[in-house]
Coordinates of C-alpha atoms (C1' of nucleotides) in Angstrom, one line a residue:
Chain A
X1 CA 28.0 28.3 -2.3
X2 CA 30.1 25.5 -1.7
X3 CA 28.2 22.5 -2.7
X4 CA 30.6 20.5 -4.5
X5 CA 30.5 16.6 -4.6
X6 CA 33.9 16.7 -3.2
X7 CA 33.7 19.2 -0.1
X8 CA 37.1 21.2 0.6
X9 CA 37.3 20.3 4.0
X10 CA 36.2 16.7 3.9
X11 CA 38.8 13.7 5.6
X12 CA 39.9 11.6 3.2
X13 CA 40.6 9.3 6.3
X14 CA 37.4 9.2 7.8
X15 CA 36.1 7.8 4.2
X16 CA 38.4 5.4 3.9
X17 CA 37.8 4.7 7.0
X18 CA 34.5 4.0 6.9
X19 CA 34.4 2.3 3.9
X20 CA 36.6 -0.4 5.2
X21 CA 33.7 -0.3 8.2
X22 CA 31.1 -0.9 5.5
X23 CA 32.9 -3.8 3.8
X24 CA 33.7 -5.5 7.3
X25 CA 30.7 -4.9 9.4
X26 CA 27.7 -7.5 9.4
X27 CA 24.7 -5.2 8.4
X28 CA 21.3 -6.3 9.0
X29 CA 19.3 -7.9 6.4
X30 CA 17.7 -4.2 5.7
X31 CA 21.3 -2.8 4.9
X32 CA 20.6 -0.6 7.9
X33 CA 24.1 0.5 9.9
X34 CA 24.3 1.9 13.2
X35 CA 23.2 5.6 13.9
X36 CA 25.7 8.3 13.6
X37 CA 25.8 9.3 17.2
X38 CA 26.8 5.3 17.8
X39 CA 28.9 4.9 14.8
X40 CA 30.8 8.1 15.3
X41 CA 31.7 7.1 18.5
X42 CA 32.7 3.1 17.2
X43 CA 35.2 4.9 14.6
X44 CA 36.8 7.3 17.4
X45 CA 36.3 10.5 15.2
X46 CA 33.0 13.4 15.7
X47 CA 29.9 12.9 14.4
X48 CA 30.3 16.2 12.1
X49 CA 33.6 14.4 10.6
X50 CA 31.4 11.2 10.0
X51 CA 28.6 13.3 8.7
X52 CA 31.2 14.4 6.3
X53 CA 32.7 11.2 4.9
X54 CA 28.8 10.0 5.0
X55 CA 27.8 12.6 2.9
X56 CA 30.4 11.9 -0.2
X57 CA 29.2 8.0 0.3
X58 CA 26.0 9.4 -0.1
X59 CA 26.9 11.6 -3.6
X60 CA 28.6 8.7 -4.5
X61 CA 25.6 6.7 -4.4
X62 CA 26.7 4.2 -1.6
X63 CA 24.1 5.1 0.7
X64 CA 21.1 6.9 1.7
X65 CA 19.5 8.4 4.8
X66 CA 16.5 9.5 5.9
X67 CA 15.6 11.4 9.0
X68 CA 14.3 9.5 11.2
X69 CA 14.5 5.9 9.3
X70 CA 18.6 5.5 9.4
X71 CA 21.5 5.3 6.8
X72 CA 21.2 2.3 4.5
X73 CA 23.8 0.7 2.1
X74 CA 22.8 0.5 -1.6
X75 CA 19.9 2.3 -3.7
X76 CA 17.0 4.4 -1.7
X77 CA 14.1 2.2 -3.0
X78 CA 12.5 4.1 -5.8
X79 CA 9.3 5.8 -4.5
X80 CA 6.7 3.4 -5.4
X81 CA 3.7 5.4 -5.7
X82 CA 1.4 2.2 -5.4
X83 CA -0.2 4.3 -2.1
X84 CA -3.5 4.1 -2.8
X85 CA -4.0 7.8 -1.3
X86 CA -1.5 9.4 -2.9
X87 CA -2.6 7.9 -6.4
X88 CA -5.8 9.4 -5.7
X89 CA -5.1 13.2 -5.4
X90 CA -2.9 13.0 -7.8
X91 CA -5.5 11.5 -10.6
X92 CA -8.7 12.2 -11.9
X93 CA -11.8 10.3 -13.3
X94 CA -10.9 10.3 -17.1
X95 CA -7.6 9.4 -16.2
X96 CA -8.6 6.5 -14.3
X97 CA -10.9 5.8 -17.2
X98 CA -8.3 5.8 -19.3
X99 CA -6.4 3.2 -17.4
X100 CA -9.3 0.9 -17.3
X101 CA -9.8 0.7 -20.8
X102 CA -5.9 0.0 -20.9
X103 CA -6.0 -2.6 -18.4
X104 CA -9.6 -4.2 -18.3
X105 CA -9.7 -5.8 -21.8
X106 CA -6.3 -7.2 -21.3
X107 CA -7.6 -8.9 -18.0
X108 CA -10.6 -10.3 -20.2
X109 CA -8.5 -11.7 -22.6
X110 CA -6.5 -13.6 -20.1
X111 CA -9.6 -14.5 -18.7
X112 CA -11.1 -16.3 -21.6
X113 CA -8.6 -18.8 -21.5
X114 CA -8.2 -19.7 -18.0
X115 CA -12.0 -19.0 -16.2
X116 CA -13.1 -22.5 -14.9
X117 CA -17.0 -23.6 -14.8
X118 CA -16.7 -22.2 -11.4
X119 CA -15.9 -18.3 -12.3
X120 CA -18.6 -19.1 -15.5
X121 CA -21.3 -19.9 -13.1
X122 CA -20.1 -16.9 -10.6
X123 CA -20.5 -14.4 -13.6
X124 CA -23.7 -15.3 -14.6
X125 CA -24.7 -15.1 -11.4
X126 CA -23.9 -11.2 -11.2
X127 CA -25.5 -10.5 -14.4
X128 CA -29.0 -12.1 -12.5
X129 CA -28.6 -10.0 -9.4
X130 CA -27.8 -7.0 -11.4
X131 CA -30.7 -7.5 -12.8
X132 CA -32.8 -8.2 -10.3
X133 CA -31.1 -5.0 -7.8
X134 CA -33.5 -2.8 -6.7
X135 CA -31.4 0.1 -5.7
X136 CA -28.3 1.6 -7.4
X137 CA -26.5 0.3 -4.5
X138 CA -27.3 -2.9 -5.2
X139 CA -26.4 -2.7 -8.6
X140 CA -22.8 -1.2 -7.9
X141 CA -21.9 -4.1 -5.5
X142 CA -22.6 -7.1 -8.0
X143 CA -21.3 -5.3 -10.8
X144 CA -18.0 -4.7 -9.3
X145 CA -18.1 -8.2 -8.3
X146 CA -18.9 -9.2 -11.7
X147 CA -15.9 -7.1 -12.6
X148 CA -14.0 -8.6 -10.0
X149 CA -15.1 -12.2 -10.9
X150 CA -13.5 -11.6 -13.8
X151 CA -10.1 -10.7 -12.6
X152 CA -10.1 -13.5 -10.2
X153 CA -10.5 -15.9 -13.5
X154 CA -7.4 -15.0 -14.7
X155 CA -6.1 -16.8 -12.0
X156 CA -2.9 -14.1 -11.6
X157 CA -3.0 -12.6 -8.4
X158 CA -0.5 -10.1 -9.3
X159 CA -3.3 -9.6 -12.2
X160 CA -5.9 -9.8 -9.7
X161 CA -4.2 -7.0 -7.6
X162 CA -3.4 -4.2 -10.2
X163 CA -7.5 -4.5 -10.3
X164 CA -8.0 -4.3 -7.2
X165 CA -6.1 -1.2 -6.4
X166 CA -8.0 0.1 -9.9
X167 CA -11.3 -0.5 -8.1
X168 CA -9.6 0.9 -4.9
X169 CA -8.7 4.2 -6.6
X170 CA -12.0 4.6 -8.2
X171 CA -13.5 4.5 -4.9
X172 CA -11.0 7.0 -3.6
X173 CA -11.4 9.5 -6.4
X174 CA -15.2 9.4 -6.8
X175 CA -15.2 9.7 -3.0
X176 CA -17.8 12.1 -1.8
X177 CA -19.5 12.9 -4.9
X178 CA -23.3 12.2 -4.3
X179 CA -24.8 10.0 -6.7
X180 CA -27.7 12.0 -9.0
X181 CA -30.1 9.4 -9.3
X182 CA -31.8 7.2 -6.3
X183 CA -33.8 5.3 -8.6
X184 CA -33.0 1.8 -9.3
X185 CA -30.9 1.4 -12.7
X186 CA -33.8 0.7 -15.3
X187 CA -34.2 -2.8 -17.1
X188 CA -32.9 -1.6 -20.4
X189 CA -29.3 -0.2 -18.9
X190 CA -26.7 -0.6 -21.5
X191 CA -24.4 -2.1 -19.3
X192 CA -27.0 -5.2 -19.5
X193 CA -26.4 -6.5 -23.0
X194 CA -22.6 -5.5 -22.8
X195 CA -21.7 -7.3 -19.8
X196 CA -23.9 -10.6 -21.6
X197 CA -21.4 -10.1 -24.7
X198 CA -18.1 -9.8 -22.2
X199 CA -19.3 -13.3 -20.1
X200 CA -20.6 -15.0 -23.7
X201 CA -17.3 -14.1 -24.6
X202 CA -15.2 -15.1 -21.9
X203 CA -17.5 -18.6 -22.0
X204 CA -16.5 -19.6 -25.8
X205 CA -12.8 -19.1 -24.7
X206 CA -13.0 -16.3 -27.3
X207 CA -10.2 -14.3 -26.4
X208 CA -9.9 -11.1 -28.8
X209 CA -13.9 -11.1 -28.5
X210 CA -13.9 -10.8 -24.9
X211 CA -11.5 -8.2 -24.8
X212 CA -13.7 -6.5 -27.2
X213 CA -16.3 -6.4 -25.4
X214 CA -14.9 -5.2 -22.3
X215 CA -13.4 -1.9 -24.5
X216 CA -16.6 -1.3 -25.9
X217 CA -18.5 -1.7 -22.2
X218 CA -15.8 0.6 -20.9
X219 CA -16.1 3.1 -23.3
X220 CA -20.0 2.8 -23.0
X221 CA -19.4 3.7 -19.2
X222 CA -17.4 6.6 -20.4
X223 CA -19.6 8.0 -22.7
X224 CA -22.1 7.8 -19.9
X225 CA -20.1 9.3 -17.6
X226 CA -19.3 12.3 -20.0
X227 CA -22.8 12.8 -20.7
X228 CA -24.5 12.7 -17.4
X229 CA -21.5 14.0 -15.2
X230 CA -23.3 11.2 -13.1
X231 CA -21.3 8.7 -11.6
X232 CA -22.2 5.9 -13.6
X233 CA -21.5 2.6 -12.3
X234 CA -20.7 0.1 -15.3
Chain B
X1 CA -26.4 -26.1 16.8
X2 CA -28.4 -23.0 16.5
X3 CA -26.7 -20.8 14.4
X4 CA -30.4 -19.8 12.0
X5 CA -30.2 -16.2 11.3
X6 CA -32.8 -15.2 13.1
X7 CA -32.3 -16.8 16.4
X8 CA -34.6 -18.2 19.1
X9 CA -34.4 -15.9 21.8
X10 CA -34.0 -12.9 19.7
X11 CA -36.0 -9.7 21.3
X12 CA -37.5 -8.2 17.8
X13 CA -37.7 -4.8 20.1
X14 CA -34.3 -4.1 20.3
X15 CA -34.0 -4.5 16.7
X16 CA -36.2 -1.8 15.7
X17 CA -35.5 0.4 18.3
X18 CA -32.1 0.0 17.2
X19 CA -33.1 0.5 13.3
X20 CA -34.6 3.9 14.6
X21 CA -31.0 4.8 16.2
X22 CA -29.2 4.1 12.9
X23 CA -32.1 6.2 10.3
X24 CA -31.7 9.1 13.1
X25 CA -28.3 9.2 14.6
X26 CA -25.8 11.2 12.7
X27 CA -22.7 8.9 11.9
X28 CA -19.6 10.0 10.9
X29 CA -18.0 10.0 7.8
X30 CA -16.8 6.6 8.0
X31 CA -20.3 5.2 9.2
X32 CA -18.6 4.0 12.3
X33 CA -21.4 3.8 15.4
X34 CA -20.7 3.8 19.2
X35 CA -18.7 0.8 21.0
X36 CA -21.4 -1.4 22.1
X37 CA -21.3 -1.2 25.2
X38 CA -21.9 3.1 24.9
X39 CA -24.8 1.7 22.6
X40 CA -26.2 -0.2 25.1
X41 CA -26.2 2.7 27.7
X42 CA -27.9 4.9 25.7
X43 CA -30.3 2.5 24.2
X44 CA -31.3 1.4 27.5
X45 CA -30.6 -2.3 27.2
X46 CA -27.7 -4.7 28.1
X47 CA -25.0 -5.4 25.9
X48 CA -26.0 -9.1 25.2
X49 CA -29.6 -7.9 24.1
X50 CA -28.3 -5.4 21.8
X51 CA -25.2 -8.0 20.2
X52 CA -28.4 -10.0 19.4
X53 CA -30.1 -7.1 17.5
X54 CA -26.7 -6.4 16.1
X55 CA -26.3 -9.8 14.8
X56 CA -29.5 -10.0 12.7
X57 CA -28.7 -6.5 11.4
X58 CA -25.1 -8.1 10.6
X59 CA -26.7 -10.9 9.1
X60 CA -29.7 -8.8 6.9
X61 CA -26.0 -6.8 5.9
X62 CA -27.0 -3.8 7.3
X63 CA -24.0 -3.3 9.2
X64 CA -20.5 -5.1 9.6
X65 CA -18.1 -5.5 12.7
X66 CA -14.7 -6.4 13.4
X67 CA -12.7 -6.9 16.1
X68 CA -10.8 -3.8 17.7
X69 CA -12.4 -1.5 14.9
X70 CA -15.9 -1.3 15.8
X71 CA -19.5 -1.5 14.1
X72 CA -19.9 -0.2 10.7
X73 CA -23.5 0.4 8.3
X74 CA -23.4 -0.4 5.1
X75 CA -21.4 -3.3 3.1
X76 CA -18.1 -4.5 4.5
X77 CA -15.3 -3.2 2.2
X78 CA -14.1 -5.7 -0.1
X79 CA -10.3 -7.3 0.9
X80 CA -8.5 -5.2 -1.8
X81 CA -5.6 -7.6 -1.5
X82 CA -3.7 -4.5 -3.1
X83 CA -0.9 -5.1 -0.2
X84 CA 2.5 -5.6 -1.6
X85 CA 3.7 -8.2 1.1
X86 CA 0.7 -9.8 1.0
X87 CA 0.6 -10.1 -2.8
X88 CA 3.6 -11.3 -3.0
X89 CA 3.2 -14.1 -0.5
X90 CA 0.6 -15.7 -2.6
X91 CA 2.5 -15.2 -6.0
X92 CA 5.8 -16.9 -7.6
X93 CA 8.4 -15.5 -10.3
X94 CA 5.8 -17.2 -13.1
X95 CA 2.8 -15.8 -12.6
X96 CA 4.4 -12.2 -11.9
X97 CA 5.6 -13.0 -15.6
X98 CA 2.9 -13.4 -17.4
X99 CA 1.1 -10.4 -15.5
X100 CA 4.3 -8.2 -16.8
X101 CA 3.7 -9.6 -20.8
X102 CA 0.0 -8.8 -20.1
X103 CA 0.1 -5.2 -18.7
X104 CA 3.3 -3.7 -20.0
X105 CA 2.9 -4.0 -24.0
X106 CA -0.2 -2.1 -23.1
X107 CA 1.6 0.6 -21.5
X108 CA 4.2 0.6 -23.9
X109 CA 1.5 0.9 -26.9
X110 CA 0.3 4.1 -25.0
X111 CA 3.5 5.7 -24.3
X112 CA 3.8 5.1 -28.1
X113 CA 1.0 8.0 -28.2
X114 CA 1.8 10.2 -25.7
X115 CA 6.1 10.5 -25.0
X116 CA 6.8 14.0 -24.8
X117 CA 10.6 14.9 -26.3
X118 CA 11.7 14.4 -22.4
X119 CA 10.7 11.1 -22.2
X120 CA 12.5 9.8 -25.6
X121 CA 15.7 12.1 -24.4
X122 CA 15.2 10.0 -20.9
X123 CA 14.6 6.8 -22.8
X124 CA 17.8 7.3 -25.0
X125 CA 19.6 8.5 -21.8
X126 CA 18.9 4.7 -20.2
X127 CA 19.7 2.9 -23.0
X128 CA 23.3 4.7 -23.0
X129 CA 23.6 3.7 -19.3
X130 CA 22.9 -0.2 -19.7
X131 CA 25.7 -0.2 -22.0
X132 CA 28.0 1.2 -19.9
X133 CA 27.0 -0.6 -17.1
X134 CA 30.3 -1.9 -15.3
X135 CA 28.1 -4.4 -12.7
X136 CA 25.0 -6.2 -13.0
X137 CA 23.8 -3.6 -10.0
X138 CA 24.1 -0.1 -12.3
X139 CA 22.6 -2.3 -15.0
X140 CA 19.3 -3.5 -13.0
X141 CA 18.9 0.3 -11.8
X142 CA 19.1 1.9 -15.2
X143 CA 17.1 -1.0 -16.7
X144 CA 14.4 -0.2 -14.2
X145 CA 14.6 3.3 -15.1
X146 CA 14.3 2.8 -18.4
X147 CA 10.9 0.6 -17.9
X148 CA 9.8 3.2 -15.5
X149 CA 10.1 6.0 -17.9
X150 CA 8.1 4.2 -20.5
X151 CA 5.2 4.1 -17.7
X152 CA 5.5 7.7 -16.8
X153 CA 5.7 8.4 -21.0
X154 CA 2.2 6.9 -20.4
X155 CA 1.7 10.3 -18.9
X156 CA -1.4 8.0 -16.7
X157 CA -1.0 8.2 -12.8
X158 CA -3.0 4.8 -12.4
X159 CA -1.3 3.5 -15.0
X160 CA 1.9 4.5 -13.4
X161 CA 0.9 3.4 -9.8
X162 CA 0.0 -0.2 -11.4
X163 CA 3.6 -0.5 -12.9
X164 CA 5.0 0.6 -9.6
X165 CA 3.0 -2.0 -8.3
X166 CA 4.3 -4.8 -10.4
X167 CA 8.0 -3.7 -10.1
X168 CA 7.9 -3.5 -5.6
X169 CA 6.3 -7.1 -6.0
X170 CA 9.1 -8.1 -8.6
X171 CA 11.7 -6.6 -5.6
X172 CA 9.3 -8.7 -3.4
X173 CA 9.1 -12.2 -5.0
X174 CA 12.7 -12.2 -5.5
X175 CA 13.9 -11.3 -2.6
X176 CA 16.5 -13.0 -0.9
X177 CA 17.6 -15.1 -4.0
X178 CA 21.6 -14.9 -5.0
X179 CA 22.6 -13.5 -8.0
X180 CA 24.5 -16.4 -9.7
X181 CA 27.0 -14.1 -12.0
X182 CA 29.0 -11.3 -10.5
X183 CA 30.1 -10.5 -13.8
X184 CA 28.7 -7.8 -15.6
X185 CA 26.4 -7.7 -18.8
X186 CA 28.4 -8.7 -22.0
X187 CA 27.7 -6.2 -24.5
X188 CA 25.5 -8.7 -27.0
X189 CA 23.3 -8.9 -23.7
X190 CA 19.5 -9.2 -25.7
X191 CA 17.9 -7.0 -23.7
X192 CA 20.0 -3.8 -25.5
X193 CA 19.2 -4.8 -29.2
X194 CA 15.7 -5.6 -28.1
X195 CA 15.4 -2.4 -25.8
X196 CA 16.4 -0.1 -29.0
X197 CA 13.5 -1.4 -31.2
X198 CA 11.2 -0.8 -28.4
X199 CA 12.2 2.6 -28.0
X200 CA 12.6 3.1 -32.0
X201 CA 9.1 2.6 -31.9
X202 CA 7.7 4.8 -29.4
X203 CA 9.9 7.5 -31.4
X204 CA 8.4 6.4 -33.9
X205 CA 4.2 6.8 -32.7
X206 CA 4.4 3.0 -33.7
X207 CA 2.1 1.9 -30.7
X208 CA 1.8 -1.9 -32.4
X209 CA 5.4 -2.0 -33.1
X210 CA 5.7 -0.9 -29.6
X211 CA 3.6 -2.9 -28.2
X212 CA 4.5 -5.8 -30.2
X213 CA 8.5 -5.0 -29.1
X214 CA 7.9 -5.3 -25.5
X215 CA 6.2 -8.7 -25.4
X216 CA 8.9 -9.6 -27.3
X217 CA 11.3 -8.6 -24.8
X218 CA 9.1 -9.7 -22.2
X219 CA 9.1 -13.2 -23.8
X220 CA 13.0 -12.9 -24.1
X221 CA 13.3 -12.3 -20.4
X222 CA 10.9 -15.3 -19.4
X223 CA 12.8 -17.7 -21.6
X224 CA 16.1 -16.9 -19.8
X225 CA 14.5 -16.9 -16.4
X226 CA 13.2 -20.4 -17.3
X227 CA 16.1 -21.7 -18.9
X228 CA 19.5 -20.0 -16.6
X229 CA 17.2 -20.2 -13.4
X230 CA 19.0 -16.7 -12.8
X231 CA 17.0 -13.8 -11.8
X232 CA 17.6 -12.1 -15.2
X233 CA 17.2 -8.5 -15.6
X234 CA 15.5 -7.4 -18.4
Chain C
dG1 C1' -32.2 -26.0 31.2
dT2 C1' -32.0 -21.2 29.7
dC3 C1' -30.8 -16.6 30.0
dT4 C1' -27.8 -12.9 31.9
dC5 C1' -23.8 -10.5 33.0
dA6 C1' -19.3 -9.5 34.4
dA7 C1' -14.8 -10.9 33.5
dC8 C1' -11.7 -12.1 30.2
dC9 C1' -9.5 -12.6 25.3
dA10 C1' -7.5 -11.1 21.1
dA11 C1' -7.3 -7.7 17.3
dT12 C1' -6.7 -3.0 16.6
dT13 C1' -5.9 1.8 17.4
dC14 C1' -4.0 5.6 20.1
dT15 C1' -0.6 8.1 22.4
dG16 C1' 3.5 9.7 24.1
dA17 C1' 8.3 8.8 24.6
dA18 C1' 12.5 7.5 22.3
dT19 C1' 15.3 7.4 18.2
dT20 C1' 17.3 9.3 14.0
dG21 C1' 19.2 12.3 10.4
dG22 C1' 19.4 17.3 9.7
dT23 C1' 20.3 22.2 11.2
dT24 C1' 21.9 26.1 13.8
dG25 C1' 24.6 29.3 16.4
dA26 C1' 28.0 30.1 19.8
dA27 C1' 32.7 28.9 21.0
dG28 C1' 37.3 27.8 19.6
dC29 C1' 41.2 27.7 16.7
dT30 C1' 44.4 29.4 13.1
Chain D
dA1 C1' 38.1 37.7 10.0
dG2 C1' 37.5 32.8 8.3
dC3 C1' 36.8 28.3 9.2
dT4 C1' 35.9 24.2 12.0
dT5 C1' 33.8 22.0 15.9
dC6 C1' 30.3 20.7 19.0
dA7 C1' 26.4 20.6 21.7
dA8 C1' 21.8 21.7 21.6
dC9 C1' 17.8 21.7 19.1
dC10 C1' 14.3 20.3 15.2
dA11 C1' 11.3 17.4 12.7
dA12 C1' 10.4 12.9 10.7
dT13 C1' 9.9 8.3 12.1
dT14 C1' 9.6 4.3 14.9
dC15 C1' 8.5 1.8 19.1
dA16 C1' 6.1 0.2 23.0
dG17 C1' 2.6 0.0 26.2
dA18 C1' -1.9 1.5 27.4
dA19 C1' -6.6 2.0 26.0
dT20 C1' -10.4 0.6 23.1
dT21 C1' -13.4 -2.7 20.7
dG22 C1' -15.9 -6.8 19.1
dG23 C1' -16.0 -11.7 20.6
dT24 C1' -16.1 -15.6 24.1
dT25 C1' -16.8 -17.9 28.4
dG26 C1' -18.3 -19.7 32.8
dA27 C1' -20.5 -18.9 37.2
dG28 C1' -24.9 -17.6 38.9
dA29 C1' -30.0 -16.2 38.6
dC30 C1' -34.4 -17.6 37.4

DNA sequence: GTCTCAACCAATTCTGAATTGGTTGAAGCT
DNA sequence: AGCTTCAACCAATTCAGAATTGGTTGAGAC
């Protein structure tokens, strides 16, 4: 019941105190300072009173601690959420969908302008060995490279990673479904003539076409994906 | 000088007998197989004879290896290079730039759709904040906020993760850089007028206007990253 | 020479102890 | 009683060294 910001029975001292610790002491480049059992001990009072005046440091916004980790001057670090793991349980498939078609374009657009001969060459290559894949498995791994080819012409590796941890997560989330069909993908696949649009695209330096093109492959593969309840690769 | 895949003294026994183990033997999840040398025990054979076998099976892509992991069928998983550290080591302060004016109008257009009451309450909420920011410190934190809630308005966990991401590799890239001015924001700071029509226009369902807002902030920020070589805030 | 094999190497994982902030319950003080 | 204090304990985390694993080498067998 007595949760205050300001407990009753808190030292003003030992604050003080400490604070004068915190603006003297050389703190590693972490911000981490000394465990409470060693610091209590440095400032000659109990490690309840220090517990105390580290508590209202804490409300104040000063510091934070975590058990086992340490007390740490400044902001806790704002929980990131970029663990691929925890992403995935907390997501589904049209959610993830949903960011793709948010993202992907985007990342085609930026790739129209900067692919070199190089990535041009690379992506028509993927669009031959898609073609010519004789199992589904096949298919997935040059389409994702394809994919990936892309994001690597932007040249952005911050770019590049967002996709990467996209592809990541839709591993993670479609993780142990079983794939419906074990036949190979048949030559008149949609994703075919869409991905020839996104790399004819992307190889005129047409920027709003390529981005195009990439929504309306996505929202092919979502359509797909709606329909069959397979796990359509794109 | 004989590196060929299929090399000289290569005992095409082993191989199949070792194709036989991997269509029978019941792997686990992760498709890991035996240590070799366990392999070679129960296979019968030594454990240069069966690294043979293994290396044509590496090099036909059945299977990959790695040090202090083990032996694994199927395709070697792609480097997701979605690692914060090791993103930002290959990045700089530019090209994290132009990922930001690429992703976030995007997010900003969809949090233009979907902001529930809470978010626009957090988003005004924020805005107050910066402006009554008394250091450049309480500033960056509520300015962070403010972007963060305009991801989360998104109501997209991926898309969420991906902003994370951006923002820990932001921390990252800049790390260990001064802040030139101790002083705090003066109060015709750009960022606040230009933060307002932002969030005018996700009140407003306006997903081009806020779209179109943020990559005019985002633009804003660059210029005076380019031109006061400070680590502006936005 | 060529092949084999045991020892060795380096990357990775595993495991158990040590560390750290958080909690509790008896003892002590007023 | 009412409150503080303190040592012991708890659970989360980190740390260090051993064990494991694929890769390499050099002496010896043929």
């Amino acid at each position: 019941m007595m949760d205050m910001i300001s407990e009753a029975g808190v030292n003003r001292g030992v604050v003080t105190q400490l604070r004068a610790f915190l603006a003297q002491a050389e703190l590693p480049e972490d911000g981490r300072l000394p465990p409470e059992r060693d610091l209590a001990a440095a400032l000659g009072v109990t490690r309840t009173e220090l517990r105390k005046a580290l508590g209202t440091l804490e409300a104040e916004g000063q510091i934070w601690r975590h058990v086992g980790k340490g007390t740490f001057v400044g902001n806790r670090p704002t929980d990131t959420l970029s663990d691929i793991e925890t992403l995935a349980k907390r997501t589904n498939p049209a959610e993830l969908m949903r960011a793709r078609l948010i993202i992907e374009p985007e990342i085609a657009r930026a790739a129209a302008l900067t692919a070199t001969p190089l990535h041009l060459s690379e992506l028509r290559l993927c669009q031959t060995r898609t073609r010519e894949a004789a199992t589904w498995r096949q298919y997935e791994n040059w389409d994702t490279r394809l994919h990936r080819t892309i994001a690597e012409a932007t040249q952005n590796t911050p770019l590049l990673g967002m996709f990467d941890m996209l592809n990541a997560l839709r591993r993670a989330v479609t993780w142990g479904r079983l794939r419906a069909n074990p036949v190979k993908p048949s030559p008149d696949h949609h994703s075919f003539a869409e991905h020839e649009v996104i790399i004819t695209a992307i190889e005129n330096r047409d920027m709003n076409g390529a981005a195009a093109a990439m929504r309306t492959h996505l929202q092919s593969v979502e359509r797909n994906l709606l329909t069959w309840q397979s796990d359509a690769a794109d």
